[in-house]
Coordinates of C-alpha atoms and ligand atoms in Angstrom, one line a residue:
M1 CA -21.0 4.0 6.3
I2 CA -21.3 6.3 3.3
N3 CA -22.3 9.0 5.6
D4 CA -19.3 9.3 6.9
I5 CA -17.1 10.1 3.7
E6 CA -16.8 13.8 2.8
K7 CA -15.9 12.8 -1.0
V8 CA -15.0 10.2 -3.4
Y9 CA -11.9 10.6 -4.6
Y10 CA -11.6 7.3 -7.1
S11 CA -14.4 5.2 -7.8
S12 CA -14.0 1.6 -8.4
E13 CA -14.0 1.9 -11.9
E14 CA -11.3 4.6 -12.0
L15 CA -9.2 1.8 -9.8
H16 CA -10.0 -1.0 -12.0
D17 CA -8.3 1.4 -14.9
I18 CA -5.3 2.3 -12.4
T19 CA -4.7 -1.2 -11.5
A20 CA -4.5 -2.5 -14.9
K21 CA -2.2 0.3 -16.2
L22 CA 0.1 -0.8 -13.3
G23 CA -0.2 -4.4 -14.0
K24 CA 0.6 -3.8 -17.3
K25 CA 3.9 -1.9 -16.8
I26 CA 4.7 -4.6 -14.5
S27 CA 4.4 -7.5 -16.6
E28 CA 6.9 -5.5 -19.3
D29 CA 9.5 -4.9 -16.5
Y30 CA 9.3 -8.4 -15.3
K31 CA 9.5 -10.3 -18.1
D32 CA 12.7 -12.3 -17.3
K33 CA 12.7 -12.1 -13.7
N34 CA 11.9 -14.1 -10.5
L35 CA 9.0 -11.6 -9.0
L36 CA 7.5 -12.5 -6.1
L37 CA 4.7 -10.1 -4.6
V38 CA 5.0 -9.2 -1.2
S39 CA 1.5 -7.6 0.2
I40 CA 1.9 -5.4 3.1
L41 CA -1.0 -6.3 5.0
K42 CA -4.1 -5.3 5.9
G43 CA -4.7 -2.0 3.4
S44 CA -3.4 -3.7 0.4
V45 CA -5.7 -6.6 0.3
I46 CA -8.0 -5.8 -2.0
F47 CA -5.0 -4.0 -4.5
M48 CA -2.8 -7.2 -4.4
A49 CA -5.9 -9.3 -5.1
D50 CA -6.7 -6.8 -8.0
L51 CA -3.1 -6.1 -9.0
M52 CA -1.7 -9.8 -9.5
R53 CA -5.1 -10.5 -11.8
E54 CA -3.6 -8.0 -14.0
I55 CA -0.2 -9.2 -14.2
T56 CA 0.5 -11.7 -17.1
V57 CA 4.1 -12.9 -16.1
P58 CA 4.8 -15.9 -13.9
C59 CA 5.0 -14.4 -10.0
E60 CA 5.1 -15.6 -6.7
I61 CA 3.0 -13.9 -3.7
D62 CA 3.8 -13.8 0.1
F63 CA 2.1 -11.5 2.9
M64 CA 3.4 -9.4 5.5
C65 CA 1.9 -7.8 8.3
V66 CA 3.1 -4.7 9.6
S67 CA 1.2 -2.1 11.8
S68 CA 2.3 1.1 13.3
Y69 CA -1.1 3.4 13.4
E70 CA -2.7 2.2 16.3
N71 CA -6.1 3.9 15.4
K72 CA -4.5 7.1 14.8
T73 CA -4.0 9.0 11.4
N74 CA -0.2 9.6 11.4
N75 CA 3.0 7.3 12.3
N76 CA 5.1 10.2 13.4
S77 CA 6.6 7.7 16.3
G78 CA 8.1 6.0 13.5
V79 CA 7.7 2.4 15.2
V80 CA 7.0 -0.4 13.0
K81 CA 5.7 -3.6 14.4
I82 CA 6.2 -7.0 12.7
V83 CA 2.7 -8.6 13.6
K84 CA 3.3 -11.6 10.8
D85 CA 6.4 -12.5 8.6
L86 CA 7.0 -13.8 5.2
D87 CA 7.1 -17.6 4.8
I88 CA 9.4 -17.6 1.7
N89 CA 12.9 -17.1 2.2
V90 CA 13.3 -14.6 -0.7
E91 CA 17.0 -15.2 -1.2
G92 CA 17.2 -14.4 -5.5
Y93 CA 14.0 -12.9 -6.3
D94 CA 12.7 -9.9 -7.6
I95 CA 10.5 -8.7 -4.7
L96 CA 7.7 -5.8 -5.5
L97 CA 6.7 -4.6 -1.9
V98 CA 2.5 -4.4 -2.7
E99 CA 1.4 -1.1 -0.4
D100 CA -2.0 1.0 -0.4
I101 CA -0.5 3.9 0.6
L102 CA 2.7 5.9 1.0
D103 CA 2.5 8.7 3.4
S104 CA 5.7 9.3 5.5
G105 CA 7.6 6.9 4.0
R106 CA 8.5 5.0 7.4
T107 CA 6.7 1.9 7.2
L108 CA 8.2 0.9 3.7
N109 CA 11.4 2.3 4.4
Y110 CA 11.7 -0.3 7.4
V111 CA 10.3 -2.9 5.8
R112 CA 12.7 -2.8 2.5
S113 CA 15.6 -2.4 4.4
L114 CA 14.7 -5.7 6.5
L115 CA 14.7 -7.3 3.4
E116 CA 17.6 -6.5 1.7
D117 CA 19.3 -7.9 5.1
R118 CA 17.5 -11.2 3.2
H119 CA 19.7 -10.6 -0.1
P120 CA 17.0 -10.8 -2.7
A121 CA 18.1 -10.4 -6.5
S122 CA 15.9 -6.9 -6.2
I123 CA 13.5 -4.9 -4.5
R124 CA 10.8 -2.5 -5.7
I125 CA 7.8 -0.4 -4.7
C126 CA 4.3 -0.5 -6.1
T127 CA 2.0 2.0 -3.9
L128 CA -1.7 2.5 -5.0
L129 CA -1.7 5.5 -3.8
D130 CA 1.1 8.3 -3.2
K131 CA 0.9 11.5 -0.6
P132 CA 4.4 12.8 -1.6
E133 CA 3.7 15.9 0.6
R134 CA 3.7 14.4 3.5
R135 CA 7.2 12.3 3.1
V136 CA 9.9 12.5 6.1
V137 CA 12.2 9.7 4.6
D138 CA 13.8 9.6 1.4
L139 CA 12.0 6.7 -0.3
Y140 CA 10.2 6.8 -3.4
A141 CA 7.5 4.3 -5.7
D142 CA 8.6 2.3 -8.5
Y143 CA 5.0 2.4 -9.3
S144 CA 2.5 4.5 -8.3
G145 CA -1.1 4.6 -9.3
A146 CA -2.3 8.1 -8.1
E147 CA -1.4 10.5 -6.1
V148 CA -3.5 12.2 -3.2
P149 CA -3.6 15.3 -1.7
D150 CA -2.3 15.4 2.1
A151 CA -6.2 14.2 3.3
F152 CA -7.0 10.9 5.5
V153 CA -8.5 8.8 2.8
V154 CA -10.4 5.4 4.0
G155 CA -11.7 2.4 1.3
Y156 CA -10.5 -0.4 -1.1
G157 CA -8.6 -1.6 1.7
L158 CA -7.5 1.7 3.9
D159 CA -9.0 1.4 7.1
Y160 CA -9.7 4.8 9.8
A161 CA -9.6 2.1 13.3
Q162 CA -9.7 -0.9 10.9
K163 CA -13.4 0.1 9.5
Y164 CA -13.8 1.0 6.2
R165 CA -12.0 -1.3 4.4
N166 CA -14.8 -3.1 2.5
L167 CA -16.0 0.4 0.5
P168 CA -15.5 -0.7 -3.0
Y169 CA -14.2 3.0 -3.4
I170 CA -11.7 5.3 -1.8
G171 CA -12.8 8.4 -0.6
V172 CA -12.1 11.3 2.0
L173 CA -13.5 10.7 5.6
K174 CA -15.0 13.3 7.6
E175 CA -12.9 15.4 9.5
E176 CA -15.3 15.2 12.6
I177 CA -15.0 11.0 12.4
Y178 CA -11.1 10.9 12.5
S179 CA -10.7 14.1 14.8
K180 CA -13.1 12.7 17.7
G181 CA -10.1 9.8 17.9
E182 CA -7.1 11.8 17.9
Ligands
IMP1 P1 3.8 5.7 6.7 O1 4.5 4.8 7.1 O2 3.6 6.9 6.8 O3 4.2 5.9 4.9 O4 2.3 5.1 6.4 C1 1.9 4.0 5.5 C2 0.7 3.3 6.3 O5 -0.3 4.4 7.0 C3 -0.4 3.1 4.9 O6 -0.1 1.0 4.9 C4 -1.7 3.0 5.8 O7 -1.8 1.9 6.6 C5 -1.5 4.0 6.8 N1 -2.5 5.4 6.3 C6 -1.0 6.5 5.5 N2 -2.0 7.4 5.3 C7 -3.4 6.9 5.4 C8 -4.6 7.6 4.9 O8 -4.8 8.6 4.6 N3 -6.1 6.3 5.0 C9 -5.3 5.0 5.9 N4 -4.3 4.7 5.9 C10 -3.3 5.4 6.0
MG2 MG1 -3.5 1.0 7.8

């Protein structure tokens, strides 16, 4: 696996620091709120597990599984499929969407408008990584861990064709790996 990585972007120590900083800020902002962390599966699973342990105010968690990429490195179609919906009725909750990476923004734009129709008290977005150059819809993250340039990154939950999620760091995949699958 390690031979497929061109360069490490964020080590596990750096990811820990990023997550701790986000958790602290979220804990301040959600002191008197009814916080529901919604993890967008599968990519955010490691980030969610680390982030929730850095949050010091009461919260609940739920999971939504969406799929859009089907082994490609972009989502030009804009089609987002809800593979697993939430269990909780979100009415009155302060939802924080927990995402691995904001790319075109289409996935979260879709999820956010879907959840808005269910009358939560508020919805905000927390993303570990942001690729602002790639945005095609008008969407921003309320909490963002780090910006990455326009390159395909894997590890710490992020996949390419469902692999590499178990790498403990975030790295750039060698182009020869994903150019085969395009
Ligand atoms: P968006 O709808 O284009 O914003 O895409 C968001 C989703 O695309 C993320 O939740 C990831 O699953 C996936 N994605 C976007 N960029 C990358 C990347 O560099 N590596 C791995 N997955 C990515
Ligand atoms: Mg993915």
